Tab-separated table of C-alpha atoms in Angstrom:
chain	number	residue	atom	x	y	z
A	30	MET	CA	-0.136	-0.102	0.198
A	31	ASP	CA	1.139	3.647	-1.041
A	32	VAL	CA	0.144	6.266	1.732
A	33	LEU	CA	2.431	8.177	3.866
A	34	LEU	CA	4.320	7.851	6.879
A	35	TYR	CA	6.715	8.700	8.925
A	36	GLN	CA	8.387	7.615	12.031
A	37	SER	CA	11.370	7.754	14.049
A	38	ALA	CA	12.636	5.271	16.753
A	39	PRO	CA	11.629	6.976	20.190
A	40	SER	CA	14.780	8.528	22.302
A	41	HIS	CA	14.153	6.923	24.752
A	42	VAL	CA	14.458	3.643	23.322
A	43	ARG	CA	17.662	4.968	21.212
A	44	SER	CA	19.975	4.974	24.399
A	45	GLN	CA	18.665	1.515	25.227
A	46	LEU	CA	20.224	-0.528	21.775
A	47	ILE	CA	22.109	-3.088	22.030
A	48	GLU	CA	24.005	-6.095	21.049
A	49	LYS	CA	23.842	-8.945	18.992
A	50	LYS	CA	25.555	-10.826	16.686
A	51	SER	CA	24.378	-13.617	13.336
A	52	THR	CA	25.022	-16.937	14.877
A	53	SER	CA	23.869	-18.736	11.370
A	54	PRO	CA	27.203	-19.655	9.427
A	55	GLY	CA	28.052	-18.617	5.992
A	56	LEU	CA	25.691	-15.244	6.815
A	57	GLN	CA	28.094	-14.144	10.123
A	58	PRO	CA	29.148	-10.105	9.638
A	59	SER	CA	32.785	-9.350	9.168
A	60	SER	CA	35.657	-9.260	11.970
A	61	GLY	CA	34.581	-6.442	14.307
A	62	GLU	CA	31.505	-5.885	13.104
A	63	LYS	CA	28.239	-5.450	15.421
A	64	THR	CA	24.713	-6.018	15.528
A	65	GLN	CA	22.276	-2.837	17.051
A	66	VAL	CA	19.348	-4.987	18.558
A	67	LEU	CA	16.446	-4.114	21.006
A	68	CYS	CA	13.201	-5.528	20.862
A	69	THR	CA	10.251	-4.908	23.203
A	70	PRO	CA	6.952	-5.972	23.282
A	71	ARG	CA	5.022	-4.340	21.230
A	72	LYS	CA	1.678	-1.870	22.542
A	73	HIS	CA	-1.088	-1.207	20.769
A	74	TYR	CA	-2.704	2.467	19.924
A	75	LEU	CA	-5.485	3.486	21.428
A	76	VAL	CA	-7.507	6.349	19.895
A	77	LYS	CA	-10.462	8.338	20.810
A	78	ASN	CA	-12.850	10.273	18.729
A	79	LEU	CA	-11.477	12.131	15.927
A	80	TYR	CA	-14.294	14.288	14.855
A	81	TYR	CA	-16.057	15.578	17.959
A	82	GLN	CA	-19.626	14.219	17.285
A	83	GLU	CA	-22.044	12.998	20.326
A	84	ALA	CA	-21.993	9.317	18.868
A	85	SER	CA	-18.845	7.801	17.605
A	86	GLY	CA	-18.059	8.566	13.699
A	87	SER	CA	-16.051	7.522	10.631
A	88	LEU	CA	-14.481	8.893	8.461
A	89	ASN	CA	-17.654	8.500	5.742
A	90	SER	CA	-17.903	11.857	6.928
A	91	ILE	CA	-14.229	13.510	6.250
A	92	GLN	CA	-15.161	14.192	3.093
A	93	ASN	CA	-18.271	16.452	3.681
A	94	ARG	CA	-16.555	17.947	6.725
A	95	GLN	CA	-13.288	20.006	7.405
A	96	ILE	CA	-10.359	18.973	8.927
A	97	ALA	CA	-9.434	19.768	12.273
A	98	PRO	CA	-5.902	21.468	12.743
A	99	ARG	CA	-4.802	18.531	15.265
A	100	ALA	CA	-7.138	16.018	14.516
A	101	PHE	CA	-3.722	13.968	14.364
A	102	ASN	CA	-3.918	13.265	17.495
A	103	GLU	CA	-7.668	12.411	18.413
A	104	GLY	CA	-9.278	8.774	17.423
A	105	PHE	CA	-12.043	7.729	15.236
A	106	SER	CA	-15.225	5.013	15.222
A	107	ARG	CA	-14.838	1.698	13.650
A	108	THR	CA	-15.086	0.292	9.567
A	109	VAL	CA	-12.938	4.066	8.308
A	110	VAL	CA	-12.996	3.311	4.187
A	111	GLY	CA	-17.355	4.204	3.914
A	112	GLY	CA	-19.188	2.244	0.449
A	113	GLU	CA	-21.109	0.062	-0.257
A	114	GLN	CA	-18.517	-2.649	-1.692
A	115	SER	CA	-17.402	-5.414	0.640
A	116	LEU	CA	-17.296	-9.068	1.159
A	117	GLU	CA	-19.971	-11.229	-0.158
A	118	ASP	CA	-22.651	-13.274	1.868
A	119	ILE	CA	-21.845	-16.511	1.550
A	120	SER	CA	-25.666	-16.398	-0.029
A	121	ASP	CA	-24.979	-14.655	-2.449
A	122	SER	CA	-22.409	-16.477	-4.022
A	123	ALA	CA	-22.902	-18.656	-7.498
A	124	ASP	CA	-23.376	-21.881	-7.346
A	125	SER	CA	-21.537	-22.578	-10.516
A	126	VAL	CA	-18.015	-22.378	-8.521
A	127	PRO	CA	-16.794	-24.931	-6.466
A	128	LYS	CA	-16.322	-23.438	-2.647
A	129	VAL	CA	-13.636	-24.948	-0.835
A	130	LEU	CA	-13.642	-23.402	3.164
A	131	ILE	CA	-10.411	-22.161	4.394
A	132	PRO	CA	-9.263	-20.980	8.327
A	133	GLY	CA	-9.767	-17.731	9.507
A	134	LEU	CA	-7.518	-15.999	11.268
A	135	PRO	CA	-7.467	-16.408	15.285
A	136	ASP	CA	-10.065	-15.669	17.400
A	137	TYR	CA	-9.885	-14.201	20.053
A	138	SER	CA	-12.721	-13.921	21.815
A	139	THR	CA	-13.286	-18.051	21.973
A	140	GLY	CA	-10.446	-18.073	23.376
A	141	GLU	CA	-7.437	-18.884	20.461
A	142	SER	CA	-3.970	-17.922	21.445
A	143	SER	CA	-2.013	-15.934	18.859
A	144	THR	CA	1.892	-15.459	18.425
A	145	SER	CA	3.018	-12.085	20.238
A	146	VAL	CA	4.645	-8.708	18.475
A	147	SER	CA	7.718	-7.552	19.091
A	148	SER	CA	8.909	-3.845	18.239
A	149	CYS	CA	12.830	-3.853	17.902
A	150	TYR	CA	15.479	-1.778	16.008
A	151	TRP	CA	18.703	-2.593	14.631
A	152	GLU	CA	21.761	0.110	14.328
A	153	TRP	CA	22.320	-0.253	10.442
A	154	LYS	CA	24.738	2.766	10.155
A	155	PRO	CA	25.869	5.517	12.078
A	156	LYS	CA	22.318	7.447	12.897
A	157	LEU	CA	19.896	5.150	10.515
A	158	ASN	CA	18.209	2.986	12.655
A	159	VAL	CA	15.322	0.705	11.778
A	160	HIS	CA	12.528	-0.437	12.397
A	161	TYR	CA	11.333	-4.069	12.221
A	162	GLU	CA	8.852	-6.532	14.105
A	163	LYS	CA	8.578	-9.709	14.078
A	164	ALA	CA	6.761	-13.179	15.337
A	165	GLY	CA	6.732	-16.601	15.999
A	166	CYS	CA	10.865	-17.100	16.481
A	167	GLU	CA	10.026	-20.338	18.472
A	168	ASN	CA	9.808	-21.864	15.105
A	169	VAL	CA	13.118	-22.429	14.880
A	170	ASN	CA	12.881	-25.856	12.179
A	171	SER	CA	10.764	-23.608	10.374
A	172	PRO	CA	11.509	-21.342	7.110
A	173	PRO	CA	12.137	-17.494	7.550
A	174	VAL	CA	9.534	-15.258	6.366
A	175	LEU	CA	10.254	-11.437	5.495
A	176	PHE	CA	7.458	-9.407	4.883
A	177	LEU	CA	8.529	-6.064	2.638
A	178	PRO	CA	6.144	-2.970	2.779
A	179	GLY	CA	4.381	-0.470	0.175
A	180	PHE	CA	5.184	3.362	-0.162
A	181	GLY	CA	4.424	5.242	3.639
A	182	VAL	CA	3.270	2.491	5.577
A	183	GLY	CA	5.533	0.659	7.564
A	184	SER	CA	5.607	-3.355	9.528
A	185	PHE	CA	2.233	-2.541	10.947
A	186	HIS	CA	-0.037	-2.554	8.071
A	187	TYR	CA	1.168	-6.560	8.397
A	188	GLU	CA	-0.071	-7.256	11.579
A	189	LYS	CA	-2.295	-8.942	10.555
A	190	GLN	CA	0.346	-12.315	9.540
A	191	LEU	CA	2.485	-11.563	11.742
A	192	LYS	CA	0.228	-12.791	14.449
A	193	ASP	CA	-0.881	-15.422	12.194
A	194	LEU	CA	1.914	-16.774	10.245
A	195	GLY	CA	3.833	-16.545	13.472
A	196	ARG	CA	1.982	-19.226	14.729
A	197	ASP	CA	3.988	-21.281	12.362
A	198	PHE	CA	6.660	-19.436	10.429
A	199	ARG	CA	9.665	-17.440	12.071
A	200	VAL	CA	7.631	-13.981	10.758
A	201	TRP	CA	9.796	-10.397	10.400
A	202	ALA	CA	8.440	-7.472	9.027
A	203	LEU	CA	10.830	-4.321	8.445
A	204	ASP	CA	10.353	-0.597	7.969
A	205	PHE	CA	11.788	1.188	4.899
A	206	LEU	CA	14.283	3.301	5.393
A	207	GLY	CA	12.407	7.022	5.514
A	208	GLN	CA	9.630	5.242	5.619
A	209	GLY	CA	7.799	3.814	9.401
A	210	LYS	CA	10.017	4.302	12.094
A	211	SER	CA	12.960	3.735	10.695
A	212	LEU	CA	14.471	8.336	10.196
A	213	PRO	CA	17.825	8.964	10.929
A	214	ILE	CA	18.042	10.092	14.870
A	215	GLU	CA	19.240	13.321	14.598
A	216	ASP	CA	18.704	16.043	11.780
A	217	PRO	CA	20.356	15.363	8.442
A	218	ALA	CA	21.250	18.744	7.313
A	219	PRO	CA	19.924	21.076	9.700
A	220	LEU	CA	19.816	24.361	9.681
A	221	LEU	CA	22.569	26.968	10.795
A	222	LYS	CA	23.382	27.282	13.195
A	223	GLU	CA	22.619	31.683	13.539
A	224	VAL	CA	18.981	31.010	12.790
A	225	ASN	CA	16.990	32.022	15.442
A	226	LEU	CA	16.395	29.097	18.308
A	227	SER	CA	12.195	29.626	17.903
A	228	LYS	CA	12.195	29.325	14.570
A	229	GLN	CA	14.514	26.501	14.426
A	230	LYS	CA	12.744	24.361	16.771
A	231	ASP	CA	9.295	25.401	14.225
A	232	GLU	CA	11.095	23.975	11.370
A	233	THR	CA	11.783	20.551	10.078
A	234	TRP	CA	14.179	18.453	9.269
A	235	GLY	CA	15.974	18.141	6.004
A	236	PHE	CA	16.647	21.282	4.690
A	237	GLY	CA	19.231	23.023	6.165
A	238	GLU	CA	22.270	24.164	3.538
A	239	LYS	CA	24.589	21.779	4.448
A	240	ALA	CA	23.954	18.159	4.999
A	241	GLU	CA	25.899	16.041	8.415
A	242	PRO	CA	28.893	14.014	7.454
A	243	TRP	CA	27.208	10.704	7.942
A	244	ALA	CA	24.063	11.664	5.788
A	245	GLU	CA	26.493	14.184	2.636
A	246	GLU	CA	25.578	10.363	0.889
A	247	LEU	CA	21.897	9.371	2.019
A	248	VAL	CA	19.115	9.104	-0.735
A	249	TYR	CA	16.031	8.190	-0.427
A	250	SER	CA	15.690	5.137	-3.264
A	251	VAL	CA	15.048	1.506	-4.022
A	252	ASP	CA	18.566	1.241	-5.071
A	253	LEU	CA	19.315	2.123	-1.013
A	254	TRP	CA	16.231	-0.288	-0.087
A	255	ARG	CA	18.139	-3.518	-0.938
A	256	ASP	CA	20.898	-2.756	0.283
A	257	GLN	CA	18.496	-2.779	3.653
A	258	VAL	CA	17.106	-6.036	2.805
A	259	GLN	CA	20.238	-7.690	1.839
A	260	SER	CA	21.370	-6.179	5.370
A	261	PHE	CA	19.109	-7.165	7.435
A	262	ILE	CA	19.385	-10.548	6.426
A	263	GLU	CA	22.952	-10.901	6.352
A	264	GLN	CA	22.806	-9.854	10.502
A	265	VAL	CA	19.578	-9.935	11.476
A	266	ILE	CA	17.537	-12.797	10.287
A	267	GLY	CA	20.359	-14.733	9.291
A	268	GLU	CA	20.413	-17.554	6.532
A	269	PRO	CA	17.051	-17.473	3.102
A	270	VAL	CA	14.000	-16.133	3.395
A	271	TYR	CA	11.348	-15.739	1.437
A	272	ILE	CA	10.211	-12.010	0.733
A	273	VAL	CA	6.813	-11.686	0.121
A	274	GLY	CA	5.889	-7.680	-0.940
A	275	ASN	CA	2.935	-5.476	-1.233
A	276	SER	CA	2.773	-2.760	-3.725
A	277	LEU	CA	6.982	-1.011	-3.631
A	278	GLY	CA	7.380	-3.645	-1.128
A	279	GLY	CA	6.526	-6.217	-4.948
A	280	TYR	CA	9.468	-4.159	-6.569
A	281	VAL	CA	12.181	-4.574	-4.345
A	282	ALA	CA	11.680	-7.946	-3.138
A	283	THR	CA	12.220	-8.132	-7.064
A	284	TYR	CA	15.009	-6.179	-7.441
A	285	PHE	CA	16.587	-7.854	-3.668
A	286	ALA	CA	16.533	-11.648	-5.019
A	287	ALA	CA	16.950	-10.571	-8.752
A	288	CYS	CA	20.448	-9.577	-7.412
A	289	ASN	CA	21.040	-11.669	-4.377
A	290	PRO	CA	19.147	-14.841	-5.444
A	291	GLN	CA	20.990	-16.753	-3.213
A	292	LEU	CA	19.486	-15.274	-0.045
A	293	VAL	CA	15.751	-15.803	-1.097
A	294	LYS	CA	14.009	-19.034	-1.203
A	295	GLY	CA	11.088	-17.493	-2.960
A	296	VAL	CA	9.122	-14.361	-3.780
A	297	THR	CA	5.240	-13.481	-3.000
A	298	LEU	CA	4.307	-10.649	-4.539
A	299	LEU	CA	1.045	-8.547	-3.385
A	300	ASN	CA	-0.494	-5.945	-6.354
A	301	ALA	CA	3.270	-4.859	-6.969
A	302	THR	CA	4.373	-1.868	-7.958
A	303	PRO	CA	5.854	-1.981	-12.179
A	304	PHE	CA	8.241	1.212	-11.760
A	305	TRP	CA	10.419	3.430	-9.096
A	306	GLY	CA	11.433	6.290	-10.242
A	307	PHE	CA	11.859	8.843	-12.224
A	308	LEU	CA	15.160	10.591	-12.544
A	309	PRO	CA	17.862	8.027	-14.149
A	310	ASN	CA	20.321	5.828	-12.495
A	311	PRO	CA	23.836	7.767	-12.384
A	312	THR	CA	25.424	3.346	-12.645
A	313	LYS	CA	22.946	3.363	-14.862
A	314	SER	CA	23.338	6.297	-17.514
A	315	PRO	CA	25.987	7.738	-16.073
A	316	LEU	CA	25.527	10.520	-19.615
A	317	LEU	CA	21.632	11.145	-18.812
A	318	SER	CA	21.510	11.049	-15.145
A	319	ARG	CA	24.524	14.072	-15.653
A	320	MET	CA	21.796	15.878	-17.697
A	321	PHE	CA	19.494	15.245	-15.037
A	322	PRO	CA	20.670	14.574	-11.918
A	323	PRO	CA	19.290	13.227	-9.623
A	324	ALA	CA	18.120	15.916	-7.265
A	325	GLY	CA	17.611	13.477	-3.130
A	326	THR	CA	20.908	14.235	-2.019
A	327	PHE	CA	20.054	16.299	1.989
A	328	PRO	CA	21.382	19.291	1.436
A	329	LEU	CA	17.686	19.025	-1.509
A	330	PRO	CA	18.065	21.950	-4.037
A	331	ALA	CA	15.417	25.023	-3.304
A	332	ASN	CA	13.968	23.718	-6.387
A	333	VAL	CA	12.219	21.312	-4.607
A	334	THR	CA	12.398	21.862	-1.605
A	335	LYS	CA	9.732	24.328	-3.038
A	336	LEU	CA	7.988	22.589	-5.220
A	337	MET	CA	7.768	19.499	-2.199
A	338	ASP	CA	6.717	21.613	-0.037
A	339	ILE	CA	3.727	22.369	-1.857
A	340	VAL	CA	3.109	18.397	-2.816
A	341	TRP	CA	3.684	17.202	1.365
A	342	GLN	CA	1.096	20.148	2.145
A	343	LYS	CA	-1.574	17.708	0.368
A	344	MET	CA	-0.216	14.294	1.154
A	345	SER	CA	-0.478	15.171	5.279
A	346	ASP	CA	-3.975	16.606	5.228
A	347	PRO	CA	-6.168	13.573	7.107
A	348	GLU	CA	-8.955	14.681	4.517
A	349	THR	CA	-6.204	12.806	0.864
A	350	ILE	CA	-4.836	10.725	3.828
A	351	ALA	CA	-8.585	9.131	4.378
A	352	GLU	CA	-9.732	9.909	0.535
A	353	LEU	CA	-6.468	7.306	-0.742
A	354	LEU	CA	-7.306	4.518	2.019
A	355	ARG	CA	-11.586	4.346	0.043
A	356	GLN	CA	-9.167	4.647	-3.018
A	357	VAL	CA	-7.095	1.968	-2.759
A	358	TYR	CA	-9.268	-0.877	-0.744
A	359	ALA	CA	-12.684	-2.700	-2.957
A	360	ASP	CA	-13.690	-4.168	0.569
A	361	HIS	CA	-14.962	-0.474	2.549
A	362	SER	CA	-15.713	-2.727	5.395
A	363	THR	CA	-12.263	-2.950	5.836
A	364	ASP	CA	-11.476	-2.101	8.996
A	365	VAL	CA	-8.441	0.474	8.320
A	366	ASP	CA	-8.365	2.951	11.949
A	367	LYS	CA	-5.367	2.069	13.184
A	368	VAL	CA	-3.417	2.221	9.431
A	369	PHE	CA	-5.247	5.141	9.431
A	370	SER	CA	-4.628	6.826	12.892
A	371	GLN	CA	-0.404	6.056	12.481
A	372	ILE	CA	-0.516	7.437	9.107
A	373	VAL	CA	-2.770	11.029	10.685
A	374	GLU	CA	0.227	11.325	13.901
A	375	THR	CA	3.597	10.129	12.019
A	376	THR	CA	3.466	13.015	9.690
A	377	GLU	CA	4.248	15.569	11.823
A	378	HIS	CA	7.024	13.763	12.378
A	379	PRO	CA	10.060	16.937	11.862
A	380	ALA	CA	11.835	14.201	9.582
A	381	ALA	CA	8.489	13.750	7.612
A	382	ALA	CA	8.595	16.202	4.675
A	383	ALA	CA	12.107	15.889	3.861
A	384	ALA	CA	12.385	12.150	3.306
A	385	PHE	CA	8.814	12.646	0.959
A	386	ALA	CA	10.942	14.829	-1.136
A	387	SER	CA	14.309	12.500	-1.460
A	388	ILE	CA	11.969	9.418	-2.746
A	389	MET	CA	10.971	12.112	-4.887
A	390	CYS	CA	14.186	12.964	-5.893
A	391	ALA	CA	15.063	9.779	-6.404
A	392	PRO	CA	16.988	7.789	-9.052
A	393	THR	CA	15.725	4.914	-10.762
A	394	GLY	CA	16.950	1.957	-9.326
A	395	GLN	CA	19.653	0.071	-11.491
A	396	LEU	CA	17.859	-2.769	-13.414
A	397	SER	CA	13.689	-2.434	-13.690
A	398	PHE	CA	11.516	-4.427	-13.107
A	399	ASP	CA	10.487	-6.283	-15.949
A	400	GLU	CA	14.554	-6.812	-15.803
A	401	SER	CA	14.817	-7.726	-12.746
A	402	LEU	CA	11.651	-10.812	-12.728
A	403	SER	CA	14.116	-11.748	-16.164
A	404	ARG	CA	17.240	-12.556	-13.509
A	405	CYS	CA	14.253	-14.551	-10.729
A	406	ARG	CA	13.532	-16.551	-14.263
A	407	GLU	CA	17.188	-17.907	-14.677
A	408	ARG	CA	18.174	-17.819	-11.666
A	409	ASN	CA	15.406	-20.404	-10.923
A	410	VAL	CA	13.621	-17.883	-8.056
A	411	PRO	CA	10.661	-19.452	-7.183
A	412	VAL	CA	7.779	-16.275	-7.786
A	413	CYS	CA	3.948	-16.467	-6.054
A	414	LEU	CA	1.271	-13.831	-7.570
A	415	VAL	CA	-1.203	-12.976	-4.829
A	416	TYR	CA	-3.374	-9.631	-6.773
A	417	GLY	CA	-6.552	-8.250	-5.663
A	418	LYS	CA	-8.218	-7.693	-8.456
A	419	GLU	CA	-10.294	-3.883	-8.036
A	420	ASP	CA	-6.861	-2.258	-7.565
A	421	PRO	CA	-7.673	1.084	-8.940
A	422	TRP	CA	-3.267	1.309	-9.466
A	423	VAL	CA	-1.925	-1.654	-9.798
A	424	LYS	CA	-4.740	-2.619	-12.279
A	425	PRO	CA	-4.957	-6.920	-13.206
A	426	PHE	CA	-3.315	-5.359	-16.560
A	427	TRP	CA	0.455	-5.538	-15.106
A	428	GLY	CA	-0.117	-9.073	-12.824
A	429	GLN	CA	-0.724	-10.078	-15.563
A	430	HIS	CA	2.533	-8.828	-17.548
A	431	VAL	CA	4.183	-10.557	-14.364
A	432	LYS	CA	2.325	-13.926	-15.142
A	433	LYS	CA	2.938	-13.596	-19.009
A	434	GLN	CA	6.919	-12.888	-18.161
A	435	LEU	CA	6.762	-15.627	-15.532
A	436	PRO	CA	4.629	-18.405	-16.803
A	437	GLU	CA	4.810	-21.062	-14.445
A	438	ALA	CA	4.697	-18.707	-11.500
A	439	PRO	CA	1.457	-19.958	-9.585
A	440	TYR	CA	-0.834	-16.227	-10.104
A	441	TYR	CA	-3.992	-15.716	-7.460
A	442	GLU	CA	-5.998	-12.905	-8.877
A	443	ILE	CA	-8.545	-12.196	-5.680
A	444	SER	CA	-12.238	-10.577	-5.591
A	445	PRO	CA	-13.129	-7.991	-3.972
A	446	ALA	CA	-9.461	-7.180	-2.853
A	447	GLY	CA	-7.850	-3.979	-3.744
A	448	HIS	CA	-4.342	-2.942	-3.809
A	449	CYS	CA	-3.282	-4.353	-0.149
A	450	PRO	CA	-5.090	-8.156	-0.388
A	451	HIS	CA	-2.843	-8.787	2.832
A	452	ASP	CA	-4.965	-6.217	4.256
A	453	GLU	CA	-8.470	-6.547	3.263
A	454	VAL	CA	-8.176	-10.526	2.256
A	455	PRO	CA	-6.007	-12.223	5.443
A	456	GLU	CA	-7.593	-15.047	5.281
A	457	VAL	CA	-6.796	-15.765	2.027
A	458	VAL	CA	-3.920	-14.209	1.928
A	459	ASN	CA	-2.083	-16.261	4.457
A	460	TYR	CA	-4.020	-19.454	3.425
A	461	LEU	CA	-2.546	-18.874	-0.333
A	462	LEU	CA	1.533	-18.041	1.181
A	463	ARG	CA	0.622	-21.193	3.751
A	464	GLY	CA	0.204	-23.653	1.156
A	465	TRP	CA	2.662	-22.297	-1.549
A	466	ILE	CA	5.010	-21.404	0.663
A	467	LYS	CA	4.923	-26.318	1.964
A	468	SER	CA	4.729	-26.359	-1.441
A	469	VAL	CA	7.965	-24.723	-2.203
A	470	GLU	CA	9.522	-26.570	0.862
A	471	SER	CA	8.753	-29.522	-0.583
A	472	LYS	CA	9.733	-29.169	-3.436
A	473	GLY	CA	6.387	-29.717	-6.341
A	474	SER	CA	5.515	-32.345	-4.058
A	475	ILE	CA	2.470	-31.289	-2.023
A	476	THR	CA	-0.114	-29.086	-4.112
A	477	LEU	CA	-0.382	-25.638	-4.795
A	478	PRO	CA	-3.295	-24.198	-2.983
A	479	LEU	CA	-6.791	-24.472	-4.171
A	480	LEU	CA	-5.534	-27.120	-6.440
A	481	ASP	CA	-6.541	-30.929	-6.356
A	482	ASP	CA	-3.248	-32.141	-7.988
A	483	PRO	CA	0.067	-31.567	-9.339
A	484	GLU	CA	-1.436	-31.732	-13.015
A	485	ALA	CA	-4.088	-28.673	-12.031
A	486	VAL	CA	-1.042	-26.185	-12.142
A	487	GLN	CA	-1.578	-25.994	-15.691
A	488	TYR	CA	-5.086	-25.021	-15.892
A	489	ASP	CA	-7.219	-22.059	-14.525
A	490	LEU	CA	-9.524	-22.232	-12.770
A	491	THR	CA	-12.006	-20.640	-10.416
A	492	LYS	CA	-12.902	-20.713	-7.073
A	493	ASP	CA	-14.943	-19.298	-4.249
A	494	VAL	CA	-13.368	-19.340	-1.125
A	495	GLU	CA	-15.640	-18.741	2.606
A	496	PHE	CA	-14.094	-18.007	5.444
A	497	ILE	CA	-15.559	-17.614	8.845
A	498	ARG	CA	-14.581	-13.737	10.013
A	499	GLU	CA	-15.760	-11.780	13.555
A	500	GLY	CA	-18.963	-14.716	14.467
A	501	SER	CA	-20.432	-14.487	9.906
A	502	LYS	CA	-18.938	-15.946	6.968
A	503	LYS	CA	-17.246	-14.154	4.351
A	504	LEU	CA	-16.858	-15.322	0.179
A	505	VAL	CA	-14.542	-13.973	-1.725
A	506	ARG	CA	-13.681	-15.722	-5.452
A	507	VAL	CA	-9.855	-16.666	-6.226
A	508	ARG	CA	-9.006	-17.422	-10.078
A	509	PHE	CA	-6.402	-19.120	-10.380
A	510	PHE	CA	-4.119	-18.807	-14.238
A	511	GLY	CA	-1.903	-22.179	-14.732
A	512	SER	CA	1.000	-22.355	-16.801
A	513	GLN	CA	-0.844	-22.553	-19.851
A	514	PHE	CA	-1.518	-19.579	-19.744
A	515	SER	CA	-2.405	-16.772	-22.419
A	516	LEU	CA	-4.039	-13.074	-22.223
A	517	TRP	CA	-5.134	-13.203	-25.946
A	518	LYS	CA	-7.290	-15.969	-24.180
A	519	LEU	CA	-7.988	-14.047	-21.138
A	520	ILE	CA	-8.976	-10.910	-23.157
A	521	GLN	CA	-11.934	-13.644	-25.443
A	522	SER	CA	-12.475	-14.621	-22.105
A	523	GLN	CA	-13.278	-11.343	-20.860
A	524	ILE	CA	-15.360	-10.447	-23.752
A	525	LYS	CA	-17.892	-13.338	-23.725
A	526	ASP	CA	-18.699	-13.098	-20.149
A	527	ARG	CA	-18.840	-9.439	-21.021
A	528	PHE	CA	-21.398	-10.449	-23.612
A	529	ARG	CA	-22.926	-12.913	-21.989
A	530	ASN	CA	-23.921	-10.195	-18.896
A	531	LEU	CA	-24.849	-7.672	-21.425
A	532	ARG	CA	-28.028	-11.027	-22.897
A	533	LEU	CA	-28.443	-11.685	-19.050
A	534	LYS	CA	-29.419	-7.958	-17.753
A	535	PRO	CA	-33.464	-7.745	-17.640
A	536	GLN	CA	-34.426	-5.278	-20.159
């Protein structure tokens, strides 16, 4: 999911970092290298009333209401995203499509337990602490799984995976540098000392005239995030992992796997964005880079500062954030209050605006998304595709484009689901992830999820997937595209379906 969120490690946490060394052979830090890690149990954030109403309201009313300046400090009620679309009631499903019953999420009301989640900080480089969350560390004989978030959100967006999949696997969720809670602990480009202290106090970080020595080469780019993921796997996890990425996280997961296949057991893409960055990469295109130099390094150029200030004021507005959530969640019954509250609150962090500007002005990666996919295929990296069909940004065409490049990759299309299927239908996504990882671990002896036998992997099929959520039966439709997938046949099928629906439509 791509919405803005920035927050640095709290000062009282930063001062208590402890040392930890990798214990896995072959992936230990170099001699003398130490890994700084601090883990604490994660606390749930409680909020009050967002709008000053007698009864609790929802963000449905945000489009007709003026946002109060202090709204980010307030709370709100359940069911944030308003609308008419929601998961179908089981009684409304078509009889012609076979149904499959899958487990729901852990039901705490019945005493069913989920795994505990720990919030941790790891010191990657001086002044650069990386926040991550982990669960299931007791599952020592299970494969490790690493989740990478979309643009602007963080590890909190994978809470439903950490608590559920952490019962079976060792699970980590990472905040990219410049996002979530992974921001530098000091101002990368402070104002001059001569500036009036009262004015300096009101200014945001990163807009001074000179960068600090540790931040002179800092730019929040996909190359930086690729290197961050590599170091995290080597120094913290200590062995090859399954990587799962949503949106930007899917792009980085593919890019990382293409460059470091020895550290990757498999990749799952959740509505992965197929492109990132606008300016040429200095390594890949040095000539073009000199003509159009990236402006994401500190100190940020004055023209960038002025433009980004205008853009940031709009993007950090709670009304804009609420509208973005309404767009990316196809199931408008999904409770995203916690997502909204963390995004809105943390956009007021002093480093938020400068980090956003750096990301927007960073260069592209050394490999394009298609080049990364090709390398993954050449190096036999297992890939699984799980896409929400109603994504308004990464439309079904892009998932089908990936499937065309990777014919052997299982491709599951979920409806209704938008840009964040792992948060909208975590029951389905977790079920597919569990089954796919088990299939890869068994080298194919265990059939892929939703398939009746191994031979079915060649063919397309559609199933209605039923599960229990908060005591009610819910249902989504999942379409599986097999290895004989043809984009042209899919288009023909869609045209036929449309004509069939027109004939059946009452006059």
